[in-house]
Amino acid sequence: KKVLNDINYSSELVIAKVIIDKQSPFLRSIIINNIQLEGKKRIKASQFILGFPEIIGGSFTSRINMNLRENKHWSYGARSLLISTKGQRLFITYAPVQTDKTVESIAEIKRELVEYLSEKPATNEELSKVKDNNTFSLPGRWETANAVLRDIEEIVTYDLPDNYWDTYADNVRSLSLDQIAESANNVIKPHNLVWVVVGDREKIEPRINELEL
């Protein structure tokens, strides 16, 4: 594994924008990311850190997907996730959107992230849904030998305690809104993001440059 030095995020605006020129009348992709905690630090937080990605963009009923897909109909689906690695890992949000709604979608994603950390944090209803999704699904999680092997490999790969899955449901059920908020603030850095946009550069670049990302 490759582990970078501890990351000290700047309080100043540090934004990178990458536009990949690809002309098409159909959907364009928006991807944003920043680097999250080093491996062992995030392992200790493995239960409560799962909550906020699911709320902000990790499920069909997540905020970003409901906004861009269900409410505005600009996307077939938008998601957020944390990539599993032994070292630092990426927090990623991605959304294939209509070309003519690229800039508007960028603005909406940025707004959702900022508001999640401020005036619109996770609610009890959203947290309850996370708990249900991640515990009620456990009985069917180990239906095959390969499924059992996968989770044993996870314990070994990430140096988790042997009773990790034995205590998993109780740990998830004990999650609090304060823990969810703490993990979100540690990971989501709206002013330290890399924005990657795939689309018709001629059409989207001038308007993207006007955005206050």
Coordinates of C-alpha atoms in Angstrom, one line a residue:
K1 CA 0.0 0.0 0.0
K2 CA 1.0 3.6 -0.4
V3 CA 0.3 5.9 2.5
L4 CA 0.7 9.7 2.1
N5 CA 1.7 11.9 5.0
D6 CA -1.1 13.1 7.2
I7 CA -3.3 15.5 5.3
N8 CA -3.8 19.0 6.6
Y9 CA -6.6 20.5 4.7
S10 CA -6.3 24.2 4.0
S11 CA -9.1 26.5 5.4
E12 CA -8.6 28.5 2.3
L13 CA -10.2 27.8 -1.1
V14 CA -8.2 25.1 -2.8
I15 CA -10.2 23.8 -5.8
A16 CA -8.9 21.8 -8.8
K17 CA -11.0 21.6 -12.0
V18 CA -10.3 19.1 -14.8
I19 CA -12.4 19.2 -17.9
I20 CA -12.1 16.2 -20.3
D21 CA -13.4 17.2 -23.7
K22 CA -15.8 14.7 -25.2
Q23 CA -18.5 15.9 -27.5
S24 CA -21.8 14.1 -27.2
P25 CA -25.5 15.2 -27.1
F26 CA -26.1 12.7 -24.3
L27 CA -25.2 12.4 -20.7
R28 CA -22.0 14.0 -19.3
S29 CA -20.2 12.9 -16.2
I30 CA -19.3 15.0 -13.1
I31 CA -16.9 13.4 -10.6
I32 CA -15.6 15.1 -7.4
N33 CA -13.2 13.7 -4.8
N34 CA -10.9 14.3 -2.0
I35 CA -8.6 12.1 0.1
Q36 CA -10.0 10.6 3.3
L37 CA -8.4 9.2 6.5
E38 CA -5.4 6.9 6.7
G39 CA -6.2 3.2 7.0
K40 CA -6.1 2.4 10.7
K41 CA -7.8 5.7 11.6
R42 CA -10.7 5.0 9.3
I43 CA -11.0 1.3 10.5
K44 CA -11.7 2.5 14.0
A45 CA -14.5 4.6 12.6
S46 CA -15.7 1.9 10.2
Q47 CA -19.2 1.7 11.5
F48 CA -20.1 5.3 12.0
I49 CA -18.3 6.5 8.9
L50 CA -20.6 4.4 6.7
G51 CA -23.6 6.5 7.6
F52 CA -23.0 9.8 6.0
P53 CA -22.1 8.6 2.4
E54 CA -25.3 6.6 2.4
I55 CA -27.3 9.7 3.4
I56 CA -25.7 12.2 1.1
G57 CA -25.3 10.0 -2.0
G58 CA -24.9 6.3 -1.2
S59 CA -28.4 4.9 -1.9
F60 CA -31.3 5.5 -4.2
T61 CA -33.1 7.7 -1.6
S62 CA -30.0 9.7 -0.8
R63 CA -30.1 13.4 -1.0
I64 CA -28.1 14.0 -4.2
N65 CA -29.8 11.2 -6.1
M66 CA -33.3 12.4 -5.1
N67 CA -32.4 15.9 -6.1
L68 CA -30.8 15.3 -9.5
R69 CA -32.7 12.2 -10.6
E70 CA -36.1 12.3 -9.0
N71 CA -36.8 16.0 -8.5
K72 CA -35.0 17.6 -11.4
H73 CA -34.7 14.7 -13.8
W74 CA -31.2 15.7 -14.9
S75 CA -29.6 12.4 -14.2
Y76 CA -30.2 8.6 -14.3
G77 CA -28.5 8.4 -10.9
A78 CA -26.0 10.1 -8.7
R79 CA -23.9 8.5 -6.0
S80 CA -21.3 9.1 -3.3
L81 CA -19.0 6.5 -1.8
L82 CA -15.7 5.9 0.0
I83 CA -13.3 3.7 -1.9
S84 CA -12.0 0.8 0.3
T85 CA -8.2 0.7 0.6
K86 CA -5.7 0.0 3.3
G87 CA -4.3 3.6 3.2
Q88 CA -6.0 6.8 2.5
R89 CA -9.1 6.4 0.4
L90 CA -11.1 8.7 -1.9
F91 CA -14.4 10.2 -1.1
I92 CA -16.1 10.4 -4.5
T93 CA -19.4 11.8 -5.7
Y94 CA -20.3 11.1 -9.3
A95 CA -23.3 12.0 -11.5
P96 CA -23.9 11.4 -15.2
V97 CA -26.1 14.3 -16.2
Q98 CA -27.7 16.0 -19.2
T99 CA -25.1 18.1 -21.1
D100 CA -27.3 21.2 -20.9
K101 CA -27.6 20.8 -17.1
T102 CA -23.9 20.2 -16.4
V103 CA -23.3 23.5 -14.7
E104 CA -26.6 23.5 -12.8
S105 CA -25.8 20.0 -11.5
I106 CA -22.4 21.0 -10.3
A107 CA -23.9 23.8 -8.4
E108 CA -26.5 21.5 -6.8
I109 CA -23.9 18.9 -5.8
K110 CA -21.8 21.6 -4.1
R111 CA -24.9 23.0 -2.4
E112 CA -25.9 19.6 -1.0
L113 CA -22.4 19.0 0.4
V114 CA -22.1 22.4 2.0
E115 CA -25.6 22.3 3.5
Y116 CA -25.1 18.8 4.8
L117 CA -22.2 20.1 6.9
S118 CA -24.2 23.2 8.1
E119 CA -27.9 23.9 8.2
K120 CA -29.1 20.5 6.9
P121 CA -27.2 17.7 8.8
A122 CA -28.4 14.2 8.9
T123 CA -31.8 13.6 10.5
N124 CA -33.1 10.8 12.8
E125 CA -35.2 9.5 9.9
E126 CA -32.2 9.3 7.6
L127 CA -30.0 7.6 10.3
S128 CA -32.7 5.1 11.0
K129 CA -32.8 4.2 7.4
V130 CA -29.0 3.7 7.4
K131 CA -29.3 1.4 10.4
D132 CA -32.1 -0.7 8.9
N133 CA -30.3 -1.0 5.5
N134 CA -27.1 -2.2 7.1
T135 CA -28.5 -4.6 9.6
F136 CA -31.7 -6.1 8.2
S137 CA -29.6 -7.2 5.2
L138 CA -27.2 -9.2 7.3
P139 CA -29.1 -12.5 7.3
G140 CA -28.7 -12.8 3.6
R141 CA -25.1 -11.6 3.5
W142 CA -23.4 -15.0 3.9
E143 CA -25.6 -17.2 1.7
T144 CA -22.7 -18.6 -0.3
A145 CA -19.1 -19.7 0.5
N146 CA -17.8 -16.9 -1.6
A147 CA -19.7 -14.4 0.4
V148 CA -18.3 -15.7 3.7
L149 CA -14.8 -15.7 2.2
R150 CA -15.2 -12.1 1.1
D151 CA -16.0 -10.9 4.6
I152 CA -13.2 -13.0 6.1
E153 CA -10.8 -11.4 3.6
E154 CA -12.1 -8.0 4.7
I155 CA -11.2 -8.8 8.4
V156 CA -7.7 -9.9 7.3
T157 CA -7.1 -7.1 4.8
Y158 CA -8.0 -4.3 7.1
D159 CA -6.8 -5.8 10.4
L160 CA -10.2 -5.8 11.9
P161 CA -11.0 -7.6 15.2
D162 CA -12.0 -11.3 14.8
N163 CA -15.5 -10.5 16.2
Y164 CA -16.0 -7.6 13.8
W165 CA -19.1 -9.1 12.2
D166 CA -20.4 -10.5 15.5
T167 CA -20.6 -7.0 16.9
Y168 CA -21.4 -5.2 13.7
A169 CA -25.2 -5.0 14.1
D170 CA -25.0 -3.7 17.6
N171 CA -22.3 -1.1 16.6
V172 CA -24.4 0.1 13.7
R173 CA -27.6 0.3 15.8
S174 CA -25.7 2.4 18.4
L175 CA -24.7 5.0 15.9
S176 CA -25.7 8.6 16.9
L177 CA -26.2 11.7 14.9
D178 CA -23.2 13.3 16.5
Q179 CA -21.0 10.4 15.2
I180 CA -22.4 10.8 11.7
A181 CA -21.8 14.5 11.8
E182 CA -18.2 14.0 13.1
S183 CA -17.4 11.6 10.3
A184 CA -18.9 13.8 7.6
N185 CA -16.9 16.8 8.8
N186 CA -13.7 14.8 8.8
V187 CA -14.3 13.6 5.2
I188 CA -16.3 16.1 3.2
K189 CA -14.2 19.1 2.4
P190 CA -16.2 21.3 0.1
H191 CA -13.4 23.8 -0.3
N192 CA -10.7 21.2 -1.1
L193 CA -12.2 19.2 -3.9
V194 CA -11.1 18.0 -7.3
W195 CA -13.8 18.4 -9.9
V196 CA -13.6 16.2 -13.0
V197 CA -16.1 17.0 -15.7
V198 CA -16.4 15.0 -18.9
G199 CA -18.2 17.0 -21.6
D200 CA -18.2 19.3 -24.6
R201 CA -15.5 21.8 -23.4
E202 CA -16.7 24.5 -25.7
K203 CA -20.2 24.5 -24.3
I204 CA -19.5 24.0 -20.6
E205 CA -16.1 25.5 -19.7
P206 CA -17.0 29.2 -19.8
R207 CA -20.0 28.6 -17.4
I208 CA -18.0 26.3 -15.2
N209 CA -15.4 29.0 -14.8
E210 CA -18.1 31.4 -13.6
L211 CA -19.1 29.1 -10.8
E212 CA -17.9 29.8 -7.3
L213 CA -16.8 26.3 -6.4

